[in-house]
mmCIF file of C-alpha atoms in Angstrom:
data_model
loop_
_atom_site.group_PDB
_atom_site.id
_atom_site.type_symbol
_atom_site.label_atom_id
_atom_site.label_comp_id
_atom_site.label_asym_id
_atom_site.label_seq_id
_atom_site.Cartn_x
_atom_site.Cartn_y
_atom_site.Cartn_z
ATOM 1 C CA MET A 1042 105.799 106.081 117.155
ATOM 2 C CA LYS A 1043 109.334 104.984 116.372
ATOM 3 C CA ARG A 1044 111.548 107.652 114.802
ATOM 4 C CA GLY A 1045 114.250 107.147 112.234
ATOM 5 C CA PRO A 1046 114.426 105.408 108.889
ATOM 6 C CA CYS A 1047 111.614 103.208 107.655
ATOM 7 C CA PHE A 1048 111.315 100.779 104.765
ATOM 8 C CA VAL A 1049 108.661 100.171 102.138
ATOM 9 C CA TYR A 1050 108.735 96.473 101.293
ATOM 10 C CA VAL A 1051 107.360 93.972 98.814
ATOM 11 C CA MET A 1052 106.930 90.492 100.250
ATOM 12 C CA GLY A 1053 105.023 87.385 99.327
ATOM 13 C CA SER A 1054 105.301 83.815 98.138
ATOM 14 C CA VAL A 1055 106.857 82.847 94.837
ATOM 15 C CA GLY A 1056 104.059 82.895 92.266
ATOM 16 C CA GLY A 1057 101.563 84.227 94.787
ATOM 17 C CA PRO A 1058 100.178 87.630 95.656
ATOM 18 C CA VAL A 1059 102.487 90.308 97.032
ATOM 19 C CA LYS A 1060 102.136 92.555 100.057
ATOM 20 C CA ILE A 1061 103.274 96.174 99.951
ATOM 21 C CA GLY A 1062 103.790 97.635 103.396
ATOM 22 C CA ILE A 1063 106.085 99.602 105.680
ATOM 23 C CA ALA A 1064 108.268 98.559 108.587
ATOM 24 C CA GLY A 1065 111.052 99.964 110.714
ATOM 25 C CA ASP A 1066 112.369 96.399 111.063
ATOM 26 C CA PRO A 1067 111.600 94.440 107.865
ATOM 27 C CA ALA A 1068 113.042 91.166 109.196
ATOM 28 C CA LYS A 1069 110.724 91.310 112.200
ATOM 29 C CA ARG A 1070 107.751 92.096 109.943
ATOM 30 C CA LEU A 1071 108.676 89.162 107.700
ATOM 31 C CA ARG A 1072 108.595 86.824 110.706
ATOM 32 C CA GLN A 1073 105.144 88.160 111.661
ATOM 33 C CA VAL A 1074 103.717 87.655 108.166
ATOM 34 C CA GLN A 1075 105.423 84.257 107.821
ATOM 35 C CA HIS A 1076 103.820 83.108 111.068
ATOM 36 C CA ALA A 1077 100.355 83.638 109.529
ATOM 37 C CA SER A 1078 101.172 82.142 106.116
ATOM 38 C CA PRO A 1079 101.009 78.466 105.115
ATOM 39 C CA THR A 1080 103.709 79.036 102.444
ATOM 40 C CA ALA A 1081 107.224 80.469 102.570
ATOM 41 C CA VAL A 1082 107.225 84.274 102.446
ATOM 42 C CA LEU A 1083 110.145 86.178 100.943
ATOM 43 C CA ILE A 1084 111.108 89.838 100.894
ATOM 44 C CA PHE A 1085 111.439 90.726 97.215
ATOM 45 C CA HIS A 1086 112.265 94.407 97.611
ATOM 46 C CA LEU A 1087 113.146 96.967 100.293
ATOM 47 C CA ARG A 1088 113.467 100.695 99.892
ATOM 48 C CA ARG A 1089 114.689 102.837 102.774
ATOM 49 C CA PHE A 1090 113.223 106.264 103.538
ATOM 50 C CA ALA A 1091 114.343 108.903 106.005
ATOM 51 C CA SER A 1092 111.158 108.677 108.106
ATOM 52 C CA ARG A 1093 108.042 106.607 108.702
ATOM 53 C CA GLU A 1094 105.954 109.563 107.487
ATOM 54 C CA ILE A 1095 107.614 109.532 104.066
ATOM 55 C CA ALA A 1096 107.467 105.728 103.842
ATOM 56 C CA ALA A 1097 103.730 105.820 104.644
ATOM 57 C CA GLN A 1098 103.125 108.352 101.871
ATOM 58 C CA VAL A 1099 105.063 106.236 99.362
ATOM 59 C CA GLU A 1100 103.219 103.099 100.493
ATOM 60 C CA ALA A 1101 99.822 104.791 100.106
ATOM 61 C CA ARG A 1102 100.715 106.058 96.629
ATOM 62 C CA ALA A 1103 102.021 102.623 95.551
ATOM 63 C CA HIS A 1104 98.727 101.120 96.744
ATOM 64 C CA ALA A 1105 96.867 103.695 94.625
ATOM 65 C CA VAL A 1106 99.022 102.883 91.576
ATOM 66 C CA LEU A 1107 98.125 99.193 91.900
ATOM 67 C CA SER A 1108 94.527 99.700 93.054
ATOM 68 C CA ASP A 1109 93.099 97.683 90.126
ATOM 69 C CA LEU A 1110 95.159 94.698 91.311
ATOM 70 C CA ARG A 1111 94.240 94.932 95.005
ATOM 71 C CA LEU A 1112 93.043 91.649 96.441
ATOM 72 C CA ARG A 1113 92.494 92.710 100.039
ATOM 73 C CA GLY A 1114 94.153 95.236 102.311
ATOM 74 C CA GLU A 1115 97.828 95.462 101.388
ATOM 75 C CA TRP A 1116 97.817 92.341 99.162
ATOM 76 C CA PHE A 1117 97.967 92.643 95.361
ATOM 77 C CA SER A 1118 97.824 90.222 92.427
ATOM 78 C CA SER A 1119 100.921 91.730 90.865
ATOM 79 C CA SER A 1120 104.399 90.417 90.303
ATOM 80 C CA PRO A 1121 107.201 91.539 92.618
ATOM 81 C CA ASP A 1122 108.630 93.554 89.710
ATOM 82 C CA GLU A 1123 105.331 95.393 89.159
ATOM 83 C CA ALA A 1124 105.092 96.174 92.874
ATOM 84 C CA THR A 1125 108.709 97.390 92.927
ATOM 85 C CA ALA A 1126 108.004 99.647 89.935
ATOM 86 C CA ALA A 1127 104.917 101.021 91.719
ATOM 87 C CA ILE A 1128 107.056 101.889 94.753
ATOM 88 C CA ALA A 1129 109.633 103.609 92.537
ATOM 89 C CA ALA A 1130 106.916 105.642 90.795
ATOM 90 C CA ALA A 1131 105.323 106.474 94.143
ATOM 91 C CA ALA A 1132 108.657 107.657 95.547
ATOM 92 C CA VAL A 1133 109.126 110.015 92.591
ATOM 93 C CA TRP A 1134 105.581 111.323 93.047
ATOM 94 C CA VAL A 1135 106.015 111.868 96.798
ATOM 95 C CA LYS A 1136 109.420 113.484 96.315
ATOM 96 C CA GLY A 1137 107.877 115.919 93.842
ATOM 97 C CA ARG A 1138 105.293 116.924 96.453
ATOM 98 C CA ARG A 1139 107.820 117.388 99.266
ATOM 99 C CA SER A 1140 110.905 119.544 99.417
ATOM 100 C CA ASN A 1141 114.255 118.208 100.605
ATOM 101 C CA VAL A 1142 112.891 115.335 102.686
ATOM 102 C CA PHE A 1143 114.809 112.523 101.029
ATOM 103 C CA GLY A 1144 118.217 112.297 102.664
ATOM 104 C CA PRO A 1145 121.170 110.633 100.945
ATOM 105 C CA SER A 1146 120.529 107.358 102.748
ATOM 106 C CA ALA A 1147 116.938 107.307 101.494
ATOM 107 C CA ARG A 1148 118.138 106.788 97.933
ATOM 108 C CA ARG A 1149 119.581 103.343 98.643
ATOM 109 C CA THR A 1150 117.575 100.411 97.362
ATOM 110 C CA VAL A 1151 118.201 96.851 98.482
ATOM 111 C CA HIS A 1152 117.025 93.770 96.594
ATOM 112 C CA LEU A 1153 116.825 90.520 98.522
ATOM 113 C CA ARG A 1154 115.999 87.040 97.327
ATOM 114 C CA THR A 1155 115.561 85.352 100.701
ATOM 115 C CA VAL A 1156 115.605 86.513 104.289
ATOM 116 C CA ARG A 1157 116.026 83.843 106.953
#
């Protein structure tokens, strides 16, 4: 398992379902998802965490928050903004359950419109 920072992302097609997942290299993951999609896939949101373990906990909690909107697997019938809010809420919840695991770099949030 790769060590170091990991991202929780929201990606999908404009007007379509969104995928909430984790990746050490979001651009590489975008290419993988794009390869299997008939429409253009965009990264709508990235949030960096200090480790893959923390990112996985935040991802799982965000999935739970949006469970009523789950279509299949990691895909949800929510807007990118709703998915981003679920990740933010999940991060607060996970942080409250852990002590001192969020480093300063984990607090940075990046919003992207298009990744090429």
